């Protein structure tokens, strides 16, 4: 959502429509532009350590991972007021054992 | 002695003549005297303001249009979902009444001008009412909030109905807001509904139709959908900015569709102009693409398996989302 400037001055955001003038930042999606986000999610592993507490092996506990990506629409900037799941994507991801 | 008196009288007559000239020949805007407010006079109560733009008669012949409109946010532009009415009270208390130079210290001091920062877009016809209406409006908003707090359902419904009767209805759009460039195209006239043709109209109270040069243009919606700070106000405010985004981030970058094309025609929603709450709109709004695969990252001896997820989102509307 747009982060409106309070009374058109300084670094503080204004929230009520009576104090908003200007925009400091916008966390929303601009029209016609592709916005890309990149995530890296670790699989479930457990580390094996030697006597000196050094990690010597990282054991894969499950080679599948249930991925669930949700695009939340937060018209008021938080999940308390009218949150809405816009798009959702699920996939089972695997790696070799 | 007598002579002085005569001179004074002549002088006064002169002022009177000058005042007359000033109001007839020098007043800006030919045809301003034919508008709904000029013909009916300023409203002095909420009931009179509602009557001034009464659009209930339109239902008889435009039922489908009415039903579509009734489902839109325009049909409850000051009550909203309750949030708009509540925010008006906050805006008054944390804004107008708290500002040193606003000239209003308590709700009883409120004048139309104090409310235009919101009413400009949420209830533009408030400009056609006296300060008594501004005070009545604020008293009703307080009564609504009090009734809510005291669980007084009857009073709450009563106040809610009053606030719901103030909205952006057929005549607000098809008359009051139908002309932006009034010196070029003339002032919207009482007795006329503005659309796409000049001619007769079956409604007795509105027997004429005239072309509105902007009804199918984005600027029509832009009047209320915001550019940024509203500088014409003594204390500028900003709420919606979708029209600003439309101009500088959409059309300036090659976008060609109008608000009406997306919101009224392609959506099939007509006068039920909607946002993401309607499925056709939310489906049309963003392209969402996910590409994901597993891979094993190696750092020295350690192998860390991870899912690599790439998400691509493209906003297919004509403005940034969300707005506000």
Short mmCIF file of C-alpha atoms in Angstrom, two decimals:
data_model
loop_
_atom_site.label_atom_id
_atom_site.label_comp_id
_atom_site.label_asym_id
_atom_site.label_seq_id
_atom_site.Cartn_x
_atom_site.Cartn_y
_atom_site.Cartn_z
CA UNK A 1 0.00 0.00 0.00
CA UNK A 2 1.11 3.57 -0.43
CA UNK A 3 2.94 5.00 2.58
CA UNK A 4 1.61 8.53 2.65
CA UNK A 5 3.65 11.34 4.13
CA UNK A 6 2.23 13.07 7.19
CA UNK A 7 1.28 16.65 6.27
CA UNK A 8 3.71 16.60 3.36
CA UNK A 9 6.84 16.89 5.49
CA UNK A 10 9.49 14.73 7.15
CA UNK A 11 9.90 10.97 7.39
CA UNK A 12 6.72 10.04 9.24
CA UNK A 13 3.77 8.28 7.67
CA UNK A 14 0.29 9.80 7.97
CA UNK A 15 -2.57 7.36 8.39
CA UNK A 16 -5.82 9.34 8.53
CA UNK A 17 -7.01 10.94 5.29
CA UNK A 18 -6.95 14.33 7.07
CA UNK A 19 -3.18 14.17 7.67
CA UNK A 20 -1.99 12.45 4.49
CA UNK A 21 -0.22 14.56 1.86
CA UNK A 22 2.47 13.05 -0.31
CA UNK A 23 3.85 9.52 -0.67
CA UNK A 24 7.11 8.30 0.89
CA UNK A 25 7.04 4.74 -0.43
CA UNK A 26 4.63 2.26 -2.00
CA UNK A 27 4.68 -1.42 -1.10
CA UNK A 28 1.92 -2.20 -3.60
CA UNK A 29 2.17 -3.35 -7.20
CA UNK A 30 2.70 -0.69 -9.89
CA UNK A 31 0.55 -1.10 -13.03
CA UNK A 32 1.98 -3.00 -15.99
CA UNK A 33 5.31 -3.86 -14.35
CA UNK A 34 6.38 -7.35 -13.40
CA UNK A 35 7.57 -7.55 -9.83
CA UNK A 36 9.74 -10.57 -8.99
CA UNK A 37 10.35 -12.02 -5.56
CA UNK A 38 12.91 -14.72 -4.85
CA UNK A 39 12.75 -17.06 -1.86
CA UNK A 40 15.01 -19.88 -0.67
CA UNK A 41 13.43 -22.29 1.78
CA UNK A 42 15.61 -24.91 3.51
CA UNK A 43 14.44 -28.54 3.68
CA UNK A 44 14.18 -30.16 7.07
CA UNK A 45 17.66 -31.30 8.07
CA UNK A 46 19.51 -32.20 11.23
CA UNK A 47 23.15 -31.43 11.80
CA UNK A 48 25.62 -34.04 13.06
CA UNK A 49 28.50 -32.58 15.08
CA UNK A 50 31.88 -33.96 16.12
CA UNK A 51 33.41 -33.79 19.62
CA UNK A 52 34.41 -30.18 19.01
CA UNK A 53 30.86 -29.16 18.15
CA UNK A 54 31.80 -28.75 14.52
CA UNK A 55 29.08 -29.62 12.01
CA UNK A 56 30.37 -32.56 9.99
CA UNK A 57 27.22 -33.69 8.27
CA UNK A 58 23.85 -32.22 7.41
CA UNK A 59 21.28 -35.05 7.30
CA UNK A 60 18.25 -34.67 5.05
CA UNK A 61 15.25 -35.82 7.14
CA UNK A 62 12.63 -35.57 4.40
CA UNK A 63 13.35 -35.13 0.73
CA UNK A 64 9.94 -33.64 0.02
CA UNK A 65 8.70 -30.18 0.93
CA UNK A 66 5.14 -28.89 0.65
CA UNK A 67 5.38 -25.44 -0.84
CA UNK A 68 2.47 -23.06 -0.38
CA UNK A 69 2.82 -19.53 -1.76
CA UNK A 70 0.07 -17.08 -0.91
CA UNK A 71 -0.38 -13.61 -2.29
CA UNK A 72 -2.11 -11.71 0.48
CA UNK A 73 -3.91 -8.52 -0.25
CA UNK A 74 -3.81 -6.31 2.82
CA UNK A 75 -5.87 -3.24 1.94
CA UNK A 76 -5.13 -1.67 5.31
CA UNK A 77 -1.57 -2.90 5.57
CA UNK A 78 -2.12 -5.62 8.19
CA UNK A 79 -3.81 -8.98 8.64
CA UNK A 80 -6.33 -7.66 11.17
CA UNK A 81 -8.45 -5.60 8.77
CA UNK A 82 -10.04 -7.27 5.76
CA UNK A 83 -7.14 -9.52 4.75
CA UNK A 84 -7.75 -11.40 1.53
CA UNK A 85 -5.86 -14.25 -0.14
CA UNK A 86 -5.62 -13.15 -3.72
CA UNK A 87 -3.73 -16.01 -5.27
CA UNK A 88 -2.41 -19.27 -3.95
CA UNK A 89 0.03 -21.83 -5.32
CA UNK A 90 1.01 -25.24 -3.99
CA UNK A 91 3.60 -27.71 -5.18
CA UNK A 92 5.49 -30.64 -3.69
CA UNK A 93 9.18 -30.03 -4.16
CA UNK A 94 11.69 -32.88 -4.00
CA UNK A 95 15.45 -33.22 -3.94
CA UNK A 96 17.46 -36.39 -4.54
CA UNK A 97 17.87 -38.51 -1.40
CA UNK B 1 -26.86 70.22 5.55
CA UNK B 2 -29.42 69.09 3.02
CA UNK B 3 -26.85 69.11 0.31
CA UNK B 4 -24.51 66.80 2.17
CA UNK B 5 -27.33 64.36 2.69
CA UNK B 6 -28.11 64.36 -1.02
CA UNK B 7 -24.52 63.78 -1.91
CA UNK B 8 -24.39 60.89 0.50
CA UNK B 9 -27.54 59.41 -1.01
CA UNK B 10 -26.10 59.78 -4.48
CA UNK B 11 -22.92 58.13 -3.27
CA UNK B 12 -24.88 55.25 -1.78
CA UNK B 13 -26.87 54.87 -4.97
CA UNK B 14 -23.59 54.75 -6.78
CA UNK B 15 -22.34 51.91 -4.59
CA UNK B 16 -25.63 50.09 -5.12
CA UNK B 17 -25.28 50.44 -8.88
CA UNK B 18 -21.70 49.23 -8.72
CA UNK B 19 -22.70 46.20 -6.67
CA UNK B 20 -25.38 45.36 -9.22
CA UNK B 21 -22.90 45.56 -12.05
CA UNK B 22 -20.42 43.49 -10.12
CA UNK B 23 -22.87 40.63 -9.67
CA UNK B 24 -24.32 40.58 -13.15
CA UNK B 25 -21.61 41.55 -15.61
CA UNK B 26 -18.48 40.49 -13.74
CA UNK B 27 -19.58 37.25 -12.01
CA UNK B 28 -17.66 34.31 -13.45
CA UNK B 29 -19.68 31.60 -15.15
CA UNK B 30 -22.49 32.03 -17.62
CA UNK B 31 -25.36 29.65 -16.89
CA UNK B 32 -24.35 29.09 -13.27
CA UNK B 33 -27.83 30.35 -12.39
CA UNK B 34 -29.35 27.31 -14.09
CA UNK B 35 -27.75 24.63 -11.91
CA UNK B 36 -29.79 22.50 -9.52
CA UNK B 37 -28.53 24.42 -6.47
CA UNK B 38 -29.11 27.83 -8.09
CA UNK B 39 -32.69 26.86 -8.98
CA UNK B 40 -33.58 25.17 -5.69
CA UNK B 41 -31.50 27.27 -3.30
CA UNK B 42 -29.03 25.90 -0.77
CA UNK B 43 -30.30 23.02 1.37
CA UNK B 44 -30.73 23.91 5.04
CA UNK B 45 -31.33 20.36 6.34
CA UNK B 46 -30.07 16.92 5.40
CA UNK B 47 -33.58 16.06 4.25
CA UNK B 48 -33.54 19.03 1.86
CA UNK B 49 -30.13 18.04 0.53
CA UNK B 50 -31.37 14.50 -0.11
CA UNK B 51 -34.46 15.92 -1.85
CA UNK B 52 -32.33 18.24 -3.99
CA UNK B 53 -30.60 15.29 -5.71
CA UNK B 54 -33.41 12.79 -5.17
CA UNK B 55 -32.84 9.97 -7.63
CA UNK B 56 -35.44 7.52 -6.37
CA UNK B 57 -37.68 8.36 -9.36
CA UNK B 58 -35.04 7.01 -11.75
CA UNK B 59 -35.72 3.47 -10.46
CA UNK B 60 -39.06 3.34 -12.28
CA UNK B 61 -37.43 3.25 -15.70
CA UNK B 62 -33.81 2.30 -14.98
CA UNK B 63 -34.29 -0.54 -12.52
CA UNK B 64 -31.31 -2.65 -13.62
CA UNK B 65 -28.97 0.33 -13.48
CA UNK B 66 -30.31 1.20 -10.05
CA UNK B 67 -29.80 -2.32 -8.73
CA UNK B 68 -26.22 -2.40 -9.99
CA UNK B 69 -25.48 1.00 -8.47
CA UNK B 70 -27.11 0.03 -5.15
CA UNK B 71 -24.47 -2.69 -4.72
CA UNK B 72 -21.56 -0.30 -5.30
CA UNK B 73 -19.60 1.75 -2.78
CA UNK B 74 -21.03 4.89 -4.43
CA UNK B 75 -24.42 4.04 -2.89
CA UNK B 76 -22.95 4.39 0.61
CA UNK B 77 -20.23 6.94 0.08
CA UNK B 78 -20.30 8.46 3.58
CA UNK B 79 -21.39 5.44 5.58
CA UNK B 80 -19.11 3.06 3.65
CA UNK B 81 -18.79 -0.22 5.50
CA UNK B 82 -19.09 1.81 8.69
CA UNK B 83 -15.40 2.62 8.44
CA UNK B 84 -15.94 5.76 6.38
CA UNK B 85 -18.42 7.27 8.87
CA UNK B 86 -16.11 6.36 11.78
CA UNK B 87 -13.11 7.90 10.02
CA UNK B 88 -15.06 11.12 9.45
CA UNK B 89 -15.38 11.43 13.23
CA UNK B 90 -11.66 10.73 13.74
CA UNK B 91 -10.84 13.23 11.00
CA UNK B 92 -12.88 15.82 12.82
CA UNK B 93 -11.46 15.16 16.28
CA UNK B 94 -7.81 14.43 15.44
CA UNK B 95 -7.92 16.90 12.56
CA UNK B 96 -10.17 19.94 12.28
CA UNK B 97 -10.96 20.38 15.99
CA UNK B 98 -7.34 19.88 17.07
CA UNK B 99 -5.81 22.32 14.60
CA UNK B 100 -5.02 25.76 16.03
CA UNK B 101 -6.11 27.75 13.00
CA UNK B 102 -9.14 25.80 11.71
CA UNK B 103 -11.63 28.08 13.44
CA UNK B 104 -13.54 25.14 14.96
CA UNK B 105 -13.04 24.00 18.53
CA UNK B 106 -16.15 21.92 19.09
CA UNK B 107 -18.53 19.97 16.81
CA UNK B 108 -21.00 22.88 16.98
CA UNK B 109 -18.47 25.15 15.25
CA UNK B 110 -18.22 22.94 12.18
CA UNK B 111 -19.02 24.52 8.83
CA UNK B 112 -19.34 23.08 5.34
CA UNK B 113 -15.79 24.19 4.55
CA UNK B 114 -14.40 22.06 7.39
CA UNK B 115 -16.00 18.99 5.85
CA UNK B 116 -15.13 19.55 2.20
CA UNK B 117 -11.75 17.86 2.77
CA UNK B 118 -13.77 14.64 2.84
CA UNK B 119 -17.01 15.70 1.13
CA UNK B 120 -15.20 16.90 -1.99
CA UNK B 121 -15.23 13.26 -3.08
CA UNK B 122 -17.44 11.38 -0.60
CA UNK B 123 -20.38 13.83 -0.85
CA UNK B 124 -19.64 16.64 -3.32
CA UNK B 125 -23.22 17.99 -3.11
CA UNK B 126 -22.53 19.08 0.48
CA UNK B 127 -21.14 22.24 -1.14
CA UNK B 128 -24.77 22.99 -2.05
CA UNK B 129 -25.86 23.11 1.60
CA UNK B 130 -25.64 25.66 4.41
CA UNK B 131 -23.48 25.32 7.51
CA UNK B 132 -26.58 24.09 9.39
CA UNK B 133 -26.35 20.90 7.31
CA UNK B 134 -22.68 20.47 8.23
CA UNK B 135 -23.63 20.67 11.94
CA UNK B 136 -26.56 18.25 11.48
CA UNK B 137 -24.28 15.83 9.62
CA UNK B 138 -21.66 15.84 12.38
CA UNK B 139 -24.36 15.49 15.07
CA UNK B 140 -25.68 12.42 13.23
CA UNK B 141 -22.23 10.85 12.99
CA UNK B 142 -21.73 11.36 16.73
CA UNK B 143 -25.21 9.94 17.40
CA UNK B 144 -24.37 6.89 15.28
CA UNK B 145 -21.12 6.24 17.15
CA UNK B 146 -22.80 6.79 20.53
CA UNK B 147 -25.66 4.45 19.65
CA UNK B 148 -23.10 1.83 18.60
CA UNK B 149 -21.28 2.14 21.91
CA UNK B 150 -24.54 2.02 23.93
CA UNK B 151 -26.01 -0.90 21.96
CA UNK B 152 -28.96 1.30 21.03
CA UNK B 153 -29.99 -0.58 17.90
CA UNK B 154 -32.98 1.55 17.02
CA UNK B 155 -31.05 4.82 17.14
CA UNK B 156 -28.12 3.22 15.32
CA UNK B 157 -30.33 2.04 12.44
CA UNK B 158 -32.02 5.40 12.30
CA UNK B 159 -28.72 7.27 11.99
CA UNK B 160 -27.32 4.67 9.61
CA UNK B 161 -30.33 5.15 7.32
CA UNK B 162 -29.85 8.92 7.37
CA UNK B 163 -26.17 8.59 6.47
CA UNK B 164 -27.00 6.03 3.76
CA UNK B 165 -29.44 8.51 2.21
CA UNK B 166 -26.44 10.75 1.51
CA UNK B 167 -24.54 9.23 -1.37
CA UNK B 168 -23.20 9.50 -4.89
CA UNK B 169 -26.38 8.79 -6.80
CA UNK B 170 -27.65 9.07 -10.38
CA UNK B 171 -28.01 12.85 -10.36
CA UNK B 172 -24.67 13.47 -8.68
CA UNK B 173 -22.92 11.71 -11.58
CA UNK B 174 -25.37 12.43 -14.42
CA UNK B 175 -25.80 16.08 -13.53
CA UNK B 176 -23.54 17.65 -10.90
CA UNK B 177 -20.27 15.91 -11.85
CA UNK B 178 -21.07 15.46 -15.55
CA UNK B 179 -19.14 18.53 -16.69
CA UNK B 180 -15.61 19.29 -15.51
CA UNK B 181 -14.81 22.21 -17.85
CA UNK B 182 -17.78 24.47 -17.13
CA UNK B 183 -16.49 27.55 -18.98
CA UNK B 184 -15.93 25.45 -22.09
CA UNK B 185 -19.00 23.22 -21.98
CA UNK B 186 -21.43 25.12 -19.75
CA UNK B 187 -22.74 24.51 -16.24
CA UNK B 188 -24.88 21.39 -15.68
CA UNK B 189 -28.48 22.53 -15.87
CA UNK B 190 -31.42 21.60 -13.66
CA UNK B 191 -33.95 19.45 -15.53
CA UNK B 192 -31.26 17.75 -17.63
CA UNK B 193 -29.61 14.37 -17.32
CA UNK B 194 -26.22 14.14 -18.98
CA UNK B 195 -25.27 11.10 -21.04
CA UNK B 196 -24.37 10.48 -24.67
CA UNK B 197 -27.09 12.30 -26.61
CA UNK B 198 -29.02 15.58 -26.83
CA UNK B 199 -32.78 15.14 -26.76
CA UNK B 200 -35.89 14.55 -24.75
CA UNK B 201 -36.06 12.43 -21.63
CA UNK B 202 -39.21 10.75 -20.36
CA UNK B 203 -38.73 11.86 -16.76
CA UNK B 204 -41.04 14.81 -15.96
CA UNK B 205 -38.60 16.42 -13.51
CA UNK B 206 -35.67 15.89 -15.91
CA UNK B 207 -37.20 16.32 -19.38
CA UNK B 208 -33.93 16.83 -21.28
CA UNK B 209 -30.84 14.80 -22.05
CA UNK B 210 -27.56 16.41 -23.04
CA UNK B 211 -24.17 15.13 -24.02
CA UNK B 212 -21.61 15.04 -21.26
CA UNK B 213 -18.27 15.33 -23.03
CA UNK B 214 -16.49 13.43 -20.24
CA UNK B 215 -18.92 10.69 -19.16
CA UNK B 216 -16.88 7.98 -20.90
CA UNK B 217 -13.52 9.58 -20.12
CA UNK B 218 -11.28 8.72 -17.19
CA UNK B 219 -11.25 12.32 -16.00
CA UNK B 220 -14.88 11.88 -15.00
CA UNK B 221 -13.89 9.31 -12.37
CA UNK B 222 -10.68 11.23 -11.70
CA UNK B 223 -12.69 14.06 -10.13
CA UNK B 224 -13.03 11.93 -6.99
CA UNK B 225 -10.44 9.20 -7.33
CA UNK B 226 -7.56 11.41 -6.34
CA UNK B 227 -4.33 12.83 -7.68
CA UNK B 228 -2.49 13.57 -4.43
CA UNK B 229 -2.86 16.43 -1.94
CA UNK B 230 -5.99 18.48 -2.70
CA UNK B 231 -4.33 21.88 -2.83
CA UNK B 232 -7.50 23.91 -3.33
CA UNK B 233 -8.31 23.27 0.34
CA UNK B 234 -6.94 25.59 3.04
CA UNK B 235 -5.62 22.44 4.72
CA UNK B 236 -4.87 19.93 1.94
CA UNK B 237 -5.87 16.30 2.48
CA UNK B 238 -5.22 13.14 0.51
CA UNK B 239 -7.21 9.92 0.44
CA UNK B 240 -7.56 8.07 -2.85
CA UNK B 241 -4.71 8.57 -5.38
CA UNK B 242 -5.75 6.06 -8.07
CA UNK B 243 -6.26 8.71 -10.73
CA UNK B 244 -2.77 10.12 -10.19
CA UNK B 245 -1.31 6.65 -10.51
CA UNK B 246 -3.47 6.05 -13.60
CA UNK B 247 -2.11 9.19 -15.27
CA UNK B 248 1.58 8.89 -14.45
CA UNK B 249 2.17 5.16 -14.04
CA UNK B 250 -0.37 3.75 -16.52
CA UNK B 251 -1.24 6.09 -19.41
CA UNK B 252 2.22 7.71 -19.35
CA UNK B 253 3.68 4.20 -19.76
CA UNK B 254 1.44 3.34 -22.71
CA UNK B 255 -1.80 2.17 -21.06
CA UNK B 256 -4.83 3.03 -23.17
CA UNK B 257 -7.96 1.80 -21.42
CA UNK B 258 -10.35 4.05 -19.53
CA UNK B 259 -11.72 3.47 -16.05
CA UNK B 260 -15.16 2.89 -17.61
CA UNK B 261 -13.83 0.27 -20.06
CA UNK B 262 -12.32 -1.87 -17.30
CA UNK B 263 -14.78 -1.22 -14.47
CA UNK B 264 -18.11 -0.93 -16.32
CA UNK B 265 -17.77 -2.66 -19.71
CA UNK B 266 -15.15 -5.46 -19.67
CA UNK B 267 -16.12 -6.44 -16.13
CA UNK B 268 -19.76 -6.72 -17.16
CA UNK B 269 -20.59 -5.00 -13.87
CA UNK B 270 -22.00 -1.77 -15.35
CA UNK B 271 -22.88 0.62 -12.56
CA UNK B 272 -21.75 -1.83 -9.89
CA UNK B 273 -18.19 -0.46 -10.01
CA UNK B 274 -16.11 -2.78 -7.88
CA UNK B 275 -12.70 -3.56 -6.48
CA UNK B 276 -11.11 -6.92 -5.54
CA UNK B 277 -14.17 -7.84 -3.45
CA UNK B 278 -15.77 -8.84 -6.74
CA UNK B 279 -14.34 -12.03 -8.28
CA UNK B 280 -14.25 -10.73 -11.88
CA UNK B 281 -12.15 -7.82 -10.69
CA UNK B 282 -9.75 -9.78 -8.50
CA UNK B 283 -9.28 -12.37 -11.27
CA UNK B 284 -8.46 -9.64 -13.78
CA UNK B 285 -6.10 -7.81 -11.46
CA UNK B 286 -2.83 -9.75 -11.19
CA UNK B 287 -0.93 -12.34 -13.17
CA UNK B 288 0.70 -14.61 -10.63
CA UNK B 289 3.33 -17.09 -11.67
CA UNK B 290 5.41 -19.34 -9.44
CA UNK B 291 8.39 -21.38 -10.50
CA UNK B 292 9.87 -23.68 -7.88
CA UNK B 293 12.36 -26.54 -7.73
CA UNK B 294 14.62 -28.29 -5.28
CA UNK B 295 18.41 -27.99 -5.30
CA UNK B 296 21.31 -28.90 -3.04
CA UNK B 297 23.60 -26.06 -2.12
CA UNK B 298 27.10 -27.09 -1.14
CA UNK B 299 29.35 -25.20 1.18
CA UNK B 300 32.57 -27.13 1.79
CA UNK B 301 31.53 -30.56 3.02
CA UNK B 302 28.00 -29.57 3.92
CA UNK B 303 25.10 -30.03 1.58
CA UNK B 304 22.07 -27.89 2.29
CA UNK B 305 18.94 -28.86 0.34
CA UNK B 306 16.55 -26.05 -0.38
CA UNK B 307 13.56 -25.07 -2.42
CA UNK B 308 14.21 -22.22 -4.81
CA UNK B 309 11.04 -20.23 -5.37
CA UNK B 310 10.58 -17.49 -7.92
CA UNK B 311 7.37 -15.50 -7.83
CA UNK B 312 6.36 -13.15 -10.62
CA UNK B 313 3.46 -10.74 -10.21
CA UNK B 314 2.12 -8.35 -12.82
CA UNK B 315 -0.56 -5.82 -11.98
CA UNK B 316 -2.97 -5.79 -14.93
CA UNK B 317 -5.13 -2.92 -13.68
CA UNK B 318 -4.76 0.72 -14.66
CA UNK B 319 -3.24 1.97 -11.41
CA UNK B 320 -1.18 0.86 -8.43
CA UNK B 321 -2.92 -1.59 -6.09
CA UNK B 322 -3.92 -1.30 -3.35
CA UNK B 323 -4.96 2.34 -3.50
CA UNK B 324 -5.23 4.70 -0.54
#
